[in-house]
Amino acid sequence: MILITGAQGQIGIDLADALVAKYGDGKVVVTDLRIPEVLRKGRIYDVLDVTYMESVKKLLNAHDIDTIFHLAGILSATGERHPELAWNVNVNGVRNILEAAQLSGCRVFWPSSIAVFGPTTPRHNTPQETVTEPGTMYGATKVTGELLCKFHATHHNLDVRSVRFPGIISHAAPPGGGTTDWAVDMFLQAVRTGHYNCFVREDTRMPMMYMPDAVKSVIDLMAADNEGISVRTSYNLTAFSFSAGELAASIKKRMPDFTCSYKPDFRQDIADSWPESINDSRARRDWNWEPQFDLEMMVDDMLENVAKKPFPSEL
Ligand code: AKB
């Protein structure tokens, strides 16, 4: 049986769809702090607060879990506003999951982030092994989580695998509290109102990925041979990089009346401390990582899907 924590979040909704499609109905237990009002087909719902070790252990036993996708976490912008919450959920959460997984013999996937990098990291084509001195609490929790993963893998032979996600663009569920959220918000506002007031500068360039590729990366990494996995902290991963101005121009090509203004807020400093582009050659070499969507394909697909359901948070 498969467990997803934080399953109502941006990645969880799409990953659960893919896992149910791959393994069939009744094999995926989706958990979060509460059970949603609208239930989706094929999943088993339960409640889990990952900051409580006893709850984690109980749930693993109750559902006979063998693989955990541990997605519960606080993102960067929320983490800057609530650093204690970010530490508790992100660090104590991953520690509980890793320890409980070891006791129950589970495999684990856990997402790290480009937020492990900071102002002292090379910003272009950022290498796999480089300086990880983040300026945010979120980044500090992700560096700590990566080191915990490596500790459990090397000292206890735990099969834990991880990727450093860039910004993820999706339409099924909106992201919540991230610095890269502008890339999703721009689509939603373009379709809803024809205008977006962007919270980063026009020239802010960040590494990004479309959700189908993010889901594919998780599934491919977990399916790879154990011997080939040479990174036990977390793999660099990317699909493409673009600036806010370039995304606005790409949307405008398809929606000529769309306009975008720029009013940077506190998230600008976070964005400025993260890489503009990522070198993910280790993931390409070790488990044949290759994204399917480029920028133009992603923009076409996003606009088509957002136009069908322009209010995802209200579904
Ligand atoms: C965020 O912006 O906080 C996340 C991330 C890059 O980890 N999307």
PDB file of C-alpha atoms and ligand atoms in Angstrom:
ATOM      1  CA  MET A   1       0.000   0.000   0.000  1.00  0.00           C
ATOM      2  CA  ILE A   2       1.083   3.524  -0.811  1.00  0.00           C
ATOM      3  CA  LEU A   3       0.831   6.547   1.496  1.00  0.00           C
ATOM      4  CA  ILE A   4       0.794  10.182   0.386  1.00  0.00           C
ATOM      5  CA  THR A   5       1.135  12.811   3.126  1.00  0.00           C
ATOM      6  CA  GLY A   6       0.081  16.389   2.363  1.00  0.00           C
ATOM      7  CA  ALA A   7      -2.115  14.874  -0.328  1.00  0.00           C
ATOM      8  CA  GLN A   8      -4.399  17.909  -0.704  1.00  0.00           C
ATOM      9  CA  GLY A   9      -1.457  20.094  -1.740  1.00  0.00           C
ATOM     10  CA  GLN A  10      -0.401  21.103  -5.245  1.00  0.00           C
ATOM     11  CA  ILE A  11       1.695  17.994  -6.010  1.00  0.00           C
ATOM     12  CA  GLY A  12      -0.402  15.565  -3.959  1.00  0.00           C
ATOM     13  CA  ILE A  13      -3.583  15.925  -6.026  1.00  0.00           C
ATOM     14  CA  ASP A  14      -1.832  15.155  -9.320  1.00  0.00           C
ATOM     15  CA  LEU A  15       0.510  12.503  -7.906  1.00  0.00           C
ATOM     16  CA  ALA A  16      -2.436  10.622  -6.369  1.00  0.00           C
ATOM     17  CA  ASP A  17      -4.189  10.583  -9.779  1.00  0.00           C
ATOM     18  CA  ALA A  18      -1.064   9.117 -11.385  1.00  0.00           C
ATOM     19  CA  LEU A  19      -0.532   6.511  -8.654  1.00  0.00           C
ATOM     20  CA  VAL A  20      -4.184   5.394  -8.724  1.00  0.00           C
ATOM     21  CA  ALA A  21      -3.935   5.107 -12.525  1.00  0.00           C
ATOM     22  CA  LYS A  22      -0.727   3.035 -12.191  1.00  0.00           C
ATOM     23  CA  TYR A  23      -1.617   0.769  -9.240  1.00  0.00           C
ATOM     24  CA  GLY A  24      -5.432   0.699  -9.344  1.00  0.00           C
ATOM     25  CA  ASP A  25      -8.237   1.617  -6.951  1.00  0.00           C
ATOM     26  CA  GLY A  26      -7.827   1.067  -3.217  1.00  0.00           C
ATOM     27  CA  LYS A  27      -4.015   1.028  -3.182  1.00  0.00           C
ATOM     28  CA  VAL A  28      -3.299   4.695  -2.392  1.00  0.00           C
ATOM     29  CA  VAL A  29      -3.959   6.147   1.063  1.00  0.00           C
ATOM     30  CA  VAL A  30      -4.183   9.937   0.849  1.00  0.00           C
ATOM     31  CA  THR A  31      -3.727  11.866   4.079  1.00  0.00           C
ATOM     32  CA  ASP A  32      -3.753  15.470   5.176  1.00  0.00           C
ATOM     33  CA  LEU A  33      -4.785  17.465   8.237  1.00  0.00           C
ATOM     34  CA  ARG A  34      -8.438  16.972   7.295  1.00  0.00           C
ATOM     35  CA  ILE A  35     -10.534  14.962   4.868  1.00  0.00           C
ATOM     36  CA  PRO A  36     -11.726  17.131   1.936  1.00  0.00           C
ATOM     37  CA  GLU A  37     -15.426  17.691   1.277  1.00  0.00           C
ATOM     38  CA  VAL A  38     -15.227  16.365  -2.258  1.00  0.00           C
ATOM     39  CA  LEU A  39     -13.749  12.852  -2.399  1.00  0.00           C
ATOM     40  CA  ARG A  40     -12.005  11.599  -5.542  1.00  0.00           C
ATOM     41  CA  LYS A  41     -12.348   8.111  -6.901  1.00  0.00           C
ATOM     42  CA  GLY A  42      -9.901   5.291  -6.150  1.00  0.00           C
ATOM     43  CA  ARG A  43      -8.264   6.746  -3.037  1.00  0.00           C
ATOM     44  CA  ILE A  44      -8.524   5.760   0.627  1.00  0.00           C
ATOM     45  CA  TYR A  45      -8.783   8.872   2.799  1.00  0.00           C
ATOM     46  CA  ASP A  46      -7.325   9.284   6.305  1.00  0.00           C
ATOM     47  CA  VAL A  47      -6.148  12.091   8.578  1.00  0.00           C
ATOM     48  CA  LEU A  48      -2.478  12.498   9.488  1.00  0.00           C
ATOM     49  CA  ASP A  49      -0.481  15.210  11.234  1.00  0.00           C
ATOM     50  CA  VAL A  50       3.110  14.235  10.435  1.00  0.00           C
ATOM     51  CA  THR A  51       4.477  16.186  13.415  1.00  0.00           C
ATOM     52  CA  TYR A  52       3.150  13.442  15.731  1.00  0.00           C
ATOM     53  CA  MET A  53       5.365  10.369  15.604  1.00  0.00           C
ATOM     54  CA  GLU A  54       2.808   8.070  17.234  1.00  0.00           C
ATOM     55  CA  SER A  55       0.181   9.042  14.624  1.00  0.00           C
ATOM     56  CA  VAL A  56       2.645   8.312  11.813  1.00  0.00           C
ATOM     57  CA  LYS A  57       3.538   4.874  13.216  1.00  0.00           C
ATOM     58  CA  LYS A  58      -0.113   4.008  13.815  1.00  0.00           C
ATOM     59  CA  LEU A  59      -1.127   4.964  10.298  1.00  0.00           C
ATOM     60  CA  LEU A  60       1.691   2.968   8.662  1.00  0.00           C
ATOM     61  CA  ASN A  61       0.589  -0.126  10.596  1.00  0.00           C
ATOM     62  CA  ALA A  62      -3.138   0.399  10.101  1.00  0.00           C
ATOM     63  CA  HIS A  63      -2.837   0.527   6.301  1.00  0.00           C
ATOM     64  CA  ASP A  64       0.130  -1.835   5.908  1.00  0.00           C
ATOM     65  CA  ILE A  65       2.105   0.851   4.050  1.00  0.00           C
ATOM     66  CA  ASP A  66       5.266  -0.069   2.121  1.00  0.00           C
ATOM     67  CA  THR A  67       5.933   3.146   0.135  1.00  0.00           C
ATOM     68  CA  ILE A  68       5.595   6.714   1.392  1.00  0.00           C
ATOM     69  CA  PHE A  69       5.405   9.881  -0.702  1.00  0.00           C
ATOM     70  CA  HIS A  70       5.966  12.446   2.028  1.00  0.00           C
ATOM     71  CA  LEU A  71       4.695  15.725   0.583  1.00  0.00           C
ATOM     72  CA  ALA A  72       3.376  17.485   3.719  1.00  0.00           C
ATOM     73  CA  GLY A  73       5.282  20.729   4.120  1.00  0.00           C
ATOM     74  CA  ILE A  74       5.230  24.504   4.436  1.00  0.00           C
ATOM     75  CA  LEU A  75       6.481  26.487   1.404  1.00  0.00           C
ATOM     76  CA  SER A  76       8.951  29.371   1.315  1.00  0.00           C
ATOM     77  CA  ALA A  77       6.784  32.492   1.632  1.00  0.00           C
ATOM     78  CA  THR A  78       4.642  31.014   4.419  1.00  0.00           C
ATOM     79  CA  GLY A  79       7.839  29.764   6.053  1.00  0.00           C
ATOM     80  CA  GLU A  80       9.264  33.300   6.215  1.00  0.00           C
ATOM     81  CA  ARG A  81       6.093  34.496   7.936  1.00  0.00           C
ATOM     82  CA  HIS A  82       5.883  31.482  10.281  1.00  0.00           C
ATOM     83  CA  PRO A  83       9.415  30.135  10.761  1.00  0.00           C
ATOM     84  CA  GLU A  84       8.575  27.976  13.804  1.00  0.00           C
ATOM     85  CA  LEU A  85       5.717  26.313  11.954  1.00  0.00           C
ATOM     86  CA  ALA A  86       8.013  25.689   8.961  1.00  0.00           C
ATOM     87  CA  TRP A  87      10.649  24.068  11.174  1.00  0.00           C
ATOM     88  CA  ASN A  88       8.104  21.927  13.014  1.00  0.00           C
ATOM     89  CA  VAL A  89       6.244  20.648   9.938  1.00  0.00           C
ATOM     90  CA  ASN A  90       9.199  20.361   7.566  1.00  0.00           C
ATOM     91  CA  VAL A  91      11.961  19.073   9.854  1.00  0.00           C
ATOM     92  CA  ASN A  92      10.061  17.170  12.547  1.00  0.00           C
ATOM     93  CA  GLY A  93       7.720  15.859   9.870  1.00  0.00           C
ATOM     94  CA  VAL A  94      10.456  14.389   7.677  1.00  0.00           C
ATOM     95  CA  ARG A  95      12.335  13.059  10.704  1.00  0.00           C
ATOM     96  CA  ASN A  96       9.223  11.236  11.952  1.00  0.00           C
ATOM     97  CA  ILE A  97       8.539   9.811   8.498  1.00  0.00           C
ATOM     98  CA  LEU A  98      12.130   8.597   8.042  1.00  0.00           C
ATOM     99  CA  GLU A  99      12.288   6.982  11.477  1.00  0.00           C
ATOM    100  CA  ALA A 100       8.870   5.350  11.162  1.00  0.00           C
ATOM    101  CA  ALA A 101       9.712   4.180   7.616  1.00  0.00           C
ATOM    102  CA  GLN A 102      12.857   2.548   8.898  1.00  0.00           C
ATOM    103  CA  LEU A 103      10.936   0.710  11.644  1.00  0.00           C
ATOM    104  CA  SER A 104       8.275  -0.485   9.169  1.00  0.00           C
ATOM    105  CA  GLY A 105      10.611  -1.223   6.247  1.00  0.00           C
ATOM    106  CA  CYS A 106       9.037   1.382   3.904  1.00  0.00           C
ATOM    107  CA  ARG A 107      10.600   3.159   0.932  1.00  0.00           C
ATOM    108  CA  VAL A 108      10.307   6.957   0.922  1.00  0.00           C
ATOM    109  CA  PHE A 109      10.081   9.797  -1.597  1.00  0.00           C
ATOM    110  CA  TRP A 110      10.516  13.303  -0.207  1.00  0.00           C
ATOM    111  CA  PRO A 111      10.648  16.565  -2.200  1.00  0.00           C
ATOM    112  CA  SER A 112      13.464  18.996  -1.550  1.00  0.00           C
ATOM    113  CA  SER A 113      13.681  22.316  -3.393  1.00  0.00           C
ATOM    114  CA  ILE A 114      15.917  24.797  -5.210  1.00  0.00           C
ATOM    115  CA  ALA A 115      15.488  26.702  -1.914  1.00  0.00           C
ATOM    116  CA  VAL A 116      18.475  24.752  -0.521  1.00  0.00           C
ATOM    117  CA  PHE A 117      20.574  27.206  -2.548  1.00  0.00           C
ATOM    118  CA  GLY A 118      21.221  30.771  -1.466  1.00  0.00           C
ATOM    119  CA  PRO A 119      23.052  33.995  -2.254  1.00  0.00           C
ATOM    120  CA  THR A 120      26.497  32.307  -2.121  1.00  0.00           C
ATOM    121  CA  THR A 121      25.524  29.567  -4.624  1.00  0.00           C
ATOM    122  CA  PRO A 122      26.412  29.992  -8.330  1.00  0.00           C
ATOM    123  CA  ARG A 123      23.119  31.203  -9.881  1.00  0.00           C
ATOM    124  CA  HIS A 124      23.555  29.873 -13.408  1.00  0.00           C
ATOM    125  CA  ASN A 125      23.598  26.188 -14.289  1.00  0.00           C
ATOM    126  CA  THR A 126      23.804  25.495 -10.540  1.00  0.00           C
ATOM    127  CA  PRO A 127      25.745  22.237 -10.030  1.00  0.00           C
ATOM    128  CA  GLN A 128      24.533  19.201  -8.087  1.00  0.00           C
ATOM    129  CA  GLU A 129      27.230  19.588  -5.442  1.00  0.00           C
ATOM    130  CA  THR A 130      27.723  23.207  -4.474  1.00  0.00           C
ATOM    131  CA  VAL A 131      27.251  25.694  -1.643  1.00  0.00           C
ATOM    132  CA  THR A 132      23.943  25.208   0.205  1.00  0.00           C
ATOM    133  CA  GLU A 133      23.656  28.240   2.488  1.00  0.00           C
ATOM    134  CA  PRO A 134      20.019  29.335   2.067  1.00  0.00           C
ATOM    135  CA  GLY A 135      18.799  32.664   3.404  1.00  0.00           C
ATOM    136  CA  THR A 136      15.304  31.431   4.284  1.00  0.00           C
ATOM    137  CA  MET A 137      13.899  29.224   7.029  1.00  0.00           C
ATOM    138  CA  TYR A 138      12.275  27.092   4.316  1.00  0.00           C
ATOM    139  CA  GLY A 139      15.694  26.575   2.732  1.00  0.00           C
ATOM    140  CA  ALA A 140      17.193  25.702   6.130  1.00  0.00           C
ATOM    141  CA  THR A 141      14.489  23.058   6.654  1.00  0.00           C
ATOM    142  CA  LYS A 142      15.129  21.581   3.189  1.00  0.00           C
ATOM    143  CA  VAL A 143      18.926  21.398   3.727  1.00  0.00           C
ATOM    144  CA  THR A 144      18.281  19.711   7.104  1.00  0.00           C
ATOM    145  CA  GLY A 145      15.807  17.308   5.499  1.00  0.00           C
ATOM    146  CA  GLU A 146      18.312  16.387   2.781  1.00  0.00           C
ATOM    147  CA  LEU A 147      20.971  15.642   5.397  1.00  0.00           C
ATOM    148  CA  LEU A 148      18.501  13.522   7.385  1.00  0.00           C
ATOM    149  CA  CYS A 149      17.662  11.555   4.222  1.00  0.00           C
ATOM    150  CA  LYS A 150      21.347  10.955   3.569  1.00  0.00           C
ATOM    151  CA  PHE A 151      21.917   9.919   7.195  1.00  0.00           C
ATOM    152  CA  HIS A 152      19.115   7.339   7.103  1.00  0.00           C
ATOM    153  CA  ALA A 153      20.193   6.039   3.699  1.00  0.00           C
ATOM    154  CA  THR A 154      23.845   5.600   4.645  1.00  0.00           C
ATOM    155  CA  HIS A 155      23.547   4.580   8.322  1.00  0.00           C
ATOM    156  CA  HIS A 156      20.338   2.537   8.179  1.00  0.00           C
ATOM    157  CA  ASN A 157      20.165   1.491   4.534  1.00  0.00           C
ATOM    158  CA  LEU A 158      16.772   3.209   4.167  1.00  0.00           C
ATOM    159  CA  ASP A 159      15.698   3.518   0.524  1.00  0.00           C
ATOM    160  CA  VAL A 160      14.844   7.224   0.504  1.00  0.00           C
ATOM    161  CA  ARG A 161      14.954   9.229  -2.732  1.00  0.00           C
ATOM    162  CA  SER A 162      14.506  12.918  -3.365  1.00  0.00           C
ATOM    163  CA  VAL A 163      14.538  15.691  -5.970  1.00  0.00           C
ATOM    164  CA  ARG A 164      15.109  19.425  -5.596  1.00  0.00           C
ATOM    165  CA  PHE A 165      11.971  20.727  -7.278  1.00  0.00           C
ATOM    166  CA  PRO A 166      12.021  24.069  -9.093  1.00  0.00           C
ATOM    167  CA  GLY A 167       8.763  26.056  -9.289  1.00  0.00           C
ATOM    168  CA  ILE A 168       5.927  23.760 -10.379  1.00  0.00           C
ATOM    169  CA  ILE A 169       3.159  24.996 -12.664  1.00  0.00           C
ATOM    170  CA  SER A 170      -0.208  23.236 -12.496  1.00  0.00           C
ATOM    171  CA  HIS A 171      -3.942  23.749 -12.852  1.00  0.00           C
ATOM    172  CA  ALA A 172      -5.604  20.990 -10.775  1.00  0.00           C
ATOM    173  CA  ALA A 173      -4.722  22.521  -7.418  1.00  0.00           C
ATOM    174  CA  PRO A 174      -3.225  25.946  -6.786  1.00  0.00           C
ATOM    175  CA  PRO A 175       0.107  26.161  -4.956  1.00  0.00           C
ATOM    176  CA  GLY A 176      -0.018  27.736  -1.514  1.00  0.00           C
ATOM    177  CA  GLY A 177       2.569  30.048   0.000  1.00  0.00           C
ATOM    178  CA  GLY A 178       5.485  29.645  -2.416  1.00  0.00           C
ATOM    179  CA  THR A 179       7.820  32.193  -4.029  1.00  0.00           C
ATOM    180  CA  THR A 180       7.349  30.664  -7.477  1.00  0.00           C
ATOM    181  CA  ASP A 181       3.523  30.941  -7.257  1.00  0.00           C
ATOM    182  CA  TRP A 182       3.546  33.966  -9.600  1.00  0.00           C
ATOM    183  CA  ALA A 183       4.006  31.605 -12.533  1.00  0.00           C
ATOM    184  CA  VAL A 184       0.695  29.868 -11.724  1.00  0.00           C
ATOM    185  CA  ASP A 185      -1.167  33.003 -10.585  1.00  0.00           C
ATOM    186  CA  MET A 186      -0.360  34.706 -13.894  1.00  0.00           C
ATOM    187  CA  PHE A 187      -2.337  32.065 -15.820  1.00  0.00           C
ATOM    188  CA  LEU A 188      -5.286  32.160 -13.412  1.00  0.00           C
ATOM    189  CA  GLN A 189      -5.550  35.961 -13.519  1.00  0.00           C
ATOM    190  CA  ALA A 190      -4.986  36.134 -17.290  1.00  0.00           C
ATOM    191  CA  VAL A 191      -8.028  33.905 -17.803  1.00  0.00           C
ATOM    192  CA  ARG A 192     -10.172  35.390 -14.997  1.00  0.00           C
ATOM    193  CA  THR A 193      -9.522  39.108 -15.416  1.00  0.00           C
ATOM    194  CA  GLY A 194      -7.095  39.672 -18.305  1.00  0.00           C
ATOM    195  CA  HIS A 195      -4.605  41.378 -15.966  1.00  0.00           C
ATOM    196  CA  TYR A 196      -1.973  40.233 -13.456  1.00  0.00           C
ATOM    197  CA  ASN A 197      -0.103  42.292 -10.883  1.00  0.00           C
ATOM    198  CA  CYS A 198       3.060  40.247 -10.441  1.00  0.00           C
ATOM    199  CA  PHE A 199       4.834  40.140  -7.064  1.00  0.00           C
ATOM    200  CA  VAL A 200       8.325  39.795  -8.578  1.00  0.00           C
ATOM    201  CA  ARG A 201      10.166  42.057 -11.054  1.00  0.00           C
ATOM    202  CA  GLU A 202       9.746  41.538 -14.791  1.00  0.00           C
ATOM    203  CA  ASP A 203      13.379  40.332 -15.141  1.00  0.00           C
ATOM    204  CA  THR A 204      13.098  37.715 -12.354  1.00  0.00           C
ATOM    205  CA  ARG A 205      14.127  34.438 -13.943  1.00  0.00           C
ATOM    206  CA  MET A 206      13.550  31.112 -12.180  1.00  0.00           C
ATOM    207  CA  PRO A 207      13.797  27.396 -12.986  1.00  0.00           C
ATOM    208  CA  MET A 208      10.362  25.820 -13.500  1.00  0.00           C
ATOM    209  CA  MET A 209       8.599  22.606 -14.492  1.00  0.00           C
ATOM    210  CA  TYR A 210       5.100  21.623 -15.623  1.00  0.00           C
ATOM    211  CA  MET A 211       3.213  19.280 -13.289  1.00  0.00           C
ATOM    212  CA  PRO A 212       3.043  16.264 -15.645  1.00  0.00           C
ATOM    213  CA  ASP A 213       6.850  16.284 -15.694  1.00  0.00           C
ATOM    214  CA  ALA A 214       7.058  16.726 -11.917  1.00  0.00           C
ATOM    215  CA  VAL A 215       4.804  13.684 -11.429  1.00  0.00           C
ATOM    216  CA  LYS A 216       6.782  11.720 -14.021  1.00  0.00           C
ATOM    217  CA  SER A 217      10.039  12.555 -12.211  1.00  0.00           C
ATOM    218  CA  VAL A 218       8.714  11.172  -8.907  1.00  0.00           C
ATOM    219  CA  ILE A 219       7.454   7.968 -10.509  1.00  0.00           C
ATOM    220  CA  ASP A 220      10.619   7.452 -12.601  1.00  0.00           C
ATOM    221  CA  LEU A 221      12.936   8.084  -9.660  1.00  0.00           C
ATOM    222  CA  MET A 222      11.050   5.610  -7.444  1.00  0.00           C
ATOM    223  CA  ALA A 223      11.101   3.005 -10.243  1.00  0.00           C
ATOM    224  CA  ALA A 224      14.863   3.308 -10.858  1.00  0.00           C
ATOM    225  CA  ASP A 225      17.300   0.567  -9.798  1.00  0.00           C
ATOM    226  CA  ASN A 226      18.666   1.182  -6.326  1.00  0.00           C
ATOM    227  CA  GLU A 227      22.274   0.671  -7.456  1.00  0.00           C
ATOM    228  CA  GLY A 228      21.993   3.557  -9.923  1.00  0.00           C
ATOM    229  CA  ILE A 229      21.002   6.108  -7.287  1.00  0.00           C
ATOM    230  CA  SER A 230      24.227   8.013  -6.560  1.00  0.00           C
ATOM    231  CA  VAL A 231      22.656  11.014  -4.795  1.00  0.00           C
ATOM    232  CA  ARG A 232      21.111  10.405  -1.364  1.00  0.00           C
ATOM    233  CA  THR A 233      20.659  14.036  -0.420  1.00  0.00           C
ATOM    234  CA  SER A 234      18.477  15.201  -3.334  1.00  0.00           C
ATOM    235  CA  TYR A 235      18.798  15.378  -7.130  1.00  0.00           C
ATOM    236  CA  ASN A 236      18.907  18.727  -8.958  1.00  0.00           C
ATOM    237  CA  LEU A 237      15.986  18.840 -11.395  1.00  0.00           C
ATOM    238  CA  THR A 238      14.669  21.312 -13.952  1.00  0.00           C
ATOM    239  CA  ALA A 239      12.687  21.577 -17.183  1.00  0.00           C
ATOM    240  CA  PHE A 240      13.147  25.212 -18.305  1.00  0.00           C
ATOM    241  CA  SER A 241      13.770  28.713 -16.952  1.00  0.00           C
ATOM    242  CA  PHE A 242      11.874  31.883 -17.794  1.00  0.00           C
ATOM    243  CA  SER A 243      11.435  35.377 -16.414  1.00  0.00           C
ATOM    244  CA  ALA A 244       8.125  36.879 -15.342  1.00  0.00           C
ATOM    245  CA  GLY A 245       8.287  39.174 -18.395  1.00  0.00           C
ATOM    246  CA  GLU A 246       8.911  36.256 -20.748  1.00  0.00           C
ATOM    247  CA  LEU A 247       5.946  34.312 -19.351  1.00  0.00           C
ATOM    248  CA  ALA A 248       3.739  37.392 -19.678  1.00  0.00           C
ATOM    249  CA  ALA A 249       4.886  37.796 -23.314  1.00  0.00           C
ATOM    250  CA  SER A 250       4.157  34.147 -24.033  1.00  0.00           C
ATOM    251  CA  ILE A 251       0.622  34.455 -22.612  1.00  0.00           C
ATOM    252  CA  LYS A 252       0.097  37.720 -24.517  1.00  0.00           C
ATOM    253  CA  LYS A 253       0.968  36.003 -27.799  1.00  0.00           C
ATOM    254  CA  ARG A 254      -2.109  33.824 -27.223  1.00  0.00           C
ATOM    255  CA  MET A 255      -4.255  36.439 -25.428  1.00  0.00           C
ATOM    256  CA  PRO A 256      -3.387  39.819 -27.039  1.00  0.00           C
ATOM    257  CA  ASP A 257      -5.456  41.816 -24.499  1.00  0.00           C
ATOM    258  CA  PHE A 258      -3.579  40.388 -21.493  1.00  0.00           C
ATOM    259  CA  THR A 259      -1.612  42.958 -19.468  1.00  0.00           C
ATOM    260  CA  CYS A 260       0.860  42.483 -16.625  1.00  0.00           C
ATOM    261  CA  SER A 261       2.175  44.974 -14.070  1.00  0.00           C
ATOM    262  CA  TYR A 262       4.955  44.391 -11.540  1.00  0.00           C
ATOM    263  CA  LYS A 263       4.944  45.265  -7.846  1.00  0.00           C
ATOM    264  CA  PRO A 264       7.664  43.281  -6.042  1.00  0.00           C
ATOM    265  CA  ASP A 265       7.024  42.383  -2.383  1.00  0.00           C
ATOM    266  CA  PHE A 266       9.081  40.468   0.236  1.00  0.00           C
ATOM    267  CA  ARG A 267       9.166  37.422  -2.050  1.00  0.00           C
ATOM    268  CA  GLN A 268      11.490  39.299  -4.437  1.00  0.00           C
ATOM    269  CA  ASP A 269      14.412  38.876  -1.996  1.00  0.00           C
ATOM    270  CA  ILE A 270      13.760  35.141  -1.806  1.00  0.00           C
ATOM    271  CA  ALA A 271      13.577  34.868  -5.608  1.00  0.00           C
ATOM    272  CA  ASP A 272      16.807  36.858  -5.977  1.00  0.00           C
ATOM    273  CA  SER A 273      18.622  34.414  -3.672  1.00  0.00           C
ATOM    274  CA  TRP A 274      17.655  31.326  -5.739  1.00  0.00           C
ATOM    275  CA  PRO A 275      19.277  30.022  -8.954  1.00  0.00           C
ATOM    276  CA  GLU A 276      18.140  31.155 -12.405  1.00  0.00           C
ATOM    277  CA  SER A 277      19.004  27.813 -13.994  1.00  0.00           C
ATOM    278  CA  ILE A 278      19.877  24.350 -12.728  1.00  0.00           C
ATOM    279  CA  ASN A 279      22.261  21.640 -13.899  1.00  0.00           C
ATOM    280  CA  ASP A 280      20.365  18.346 -13.597  1.00  0.00           C
ATOM    281  CA  SER A 281      22.848  16.132 -15.481  1.00  0.00           C
ATOM    282  CA  ARG A 282      23.152  13.658 -12.552  1.00  0.00           C
ATOM    283  CA  ALA A 283      19.394  12.926 -12.679  1.00  0.00           C
ATOM    284  CA  ARG A 284      19.617  12.563 -16.472  1.00  0.00           C
ATOM    285  CA  ARG A 285      22.557  10.170 -16.118  1.00  0.00           C
ATOM    286  CA  ASP A 286      21.376   8.107 -13.105  1.00  0.00           C
ATOM    287  CA  TRP A 287      17.702   7.533 -13.932  1.00  0.00           C
ATOM    288  CA  ASN A 288      17.255   8.950 -17.435  1.00  0.00           C
ATOM    289  CA  TRP A 289      15.430  12.075 -16.355  1.00  0.00           C
ATOM    290  CA  GLU A 290      14.068  13.995 -19.314  1.00  0.00           C
ATOM    291  CA  PRO A 291      11.201  16.495 -19.204  1.00  0.00           C
ATOM    292  CA  GLN A 292       8.529  16.276 -21.912  1.00  0.00           C
ATOM    293  CA  PHE A 293       7.154  19.832 -21.801  1.00  0.00           C
ATOM    294  CA  ASP A 294       8.972  22.938 -23.006  1.00  0.00           C
ATOM    295  CA  LEU A 295       7.764  26.463 -22.231  1.00  0.00           C
ATOM    296  CA  GLU A 296       5.492  26.862 -25.265  1.00  0.00           C
ATOM    297  CA  MET A 297       3.839  23.445 -24.812  1.00  0.00           C
ATOM    298  CA  MET A 298       3.264  24.202 -21.143  1.00  0.00           C
ATOM    299  CA  VAL A 299       1.690  27.613 -21.880  1.00  0.00           C
ATOM    300  CA  ASP A 300      -0.683  26.103 -24.466  1.00  0.00           C
ATOM    301  CA  ASP A 301      -1.735  23.307 -22.113  1.00  0.00           C
ATOM    302  CA  MET A 302      -2.127  25.569 -19.064  1.00  0.00           C
ATOM    303  CA  LEU A 303      -4.301  28.112 -20.902  1.00  0.00           C
ATOM    304  CA  GLU A 304      -6.499  25.356 -22.293  1.00  0.00           C
ATOM    305  CA  ASN A 305      -7.005  23.750 -18.878  1.00  0.00           C
ATOM    306  CA  VAL A 306      -7.362  26.942 -16.850  1.00  0.00           C
ATOM    307  CA  ALA A 307      -9.995  28.163 -19.334  1.00  0.00           C
ATOM    308  CA  LYS A 308     -12.022  25.013 -18.610  1.00  0.00           C
ATOM    309  CA  LYS A 309     -11.859  25.531 -14.818  1.00  0.00           C
ATOM    310  CA  PRO A 310     -10.730  29.075 -14.033  1.00  0.00           C
ATOM    311  CA  PHE A 311     -11.423  28.756 -10.282  1.00  0.00           C
ATOM    312  CA  PRO A 312      -9.502  25.675  -9.080  1.00  0.00           C
ATOM    313  CA  SER A 313      -9.392  26.770  -5.425  1.00  0.00           C
ATOM    314  CA  GLU A 314     -13.188  26.909  -5.374  1.00  0.00           C
ATOM    315  CA  LEU A 315     -13.771  23.410  -6.743  1.00  0.00           C
TER     316      LEU A 315
HETATM  317  C1  AKB B   1       8.365  27.692  -3.268  1.00  0.00           C
HETATM  318  O1  AKB B   1       8.326  28.651  -4.051  1.00  0.00           O
HETATM  319  O2  AKB B   1       8.437  27.808  -2.043  1.00  0.00           O
HETATM  320  C2  AKB B   1       8.369  26.309  -3.872  1.00  0.00           C
HETATM  321  C3  AKB B   1       9.752  25.786  -4.050  1.00  0.00           C
HETATM  322  C4  AKB B   1      10.576  26.216  -5.201  1.00  0.00           C
HETATM  323  O3  AKB B   1      10.201  25.018  -3.252  1.00  0.00           O
HETATM  324  N1  AKB B   1       7.672  26.307  -5.111  1.00  0.00           N
END
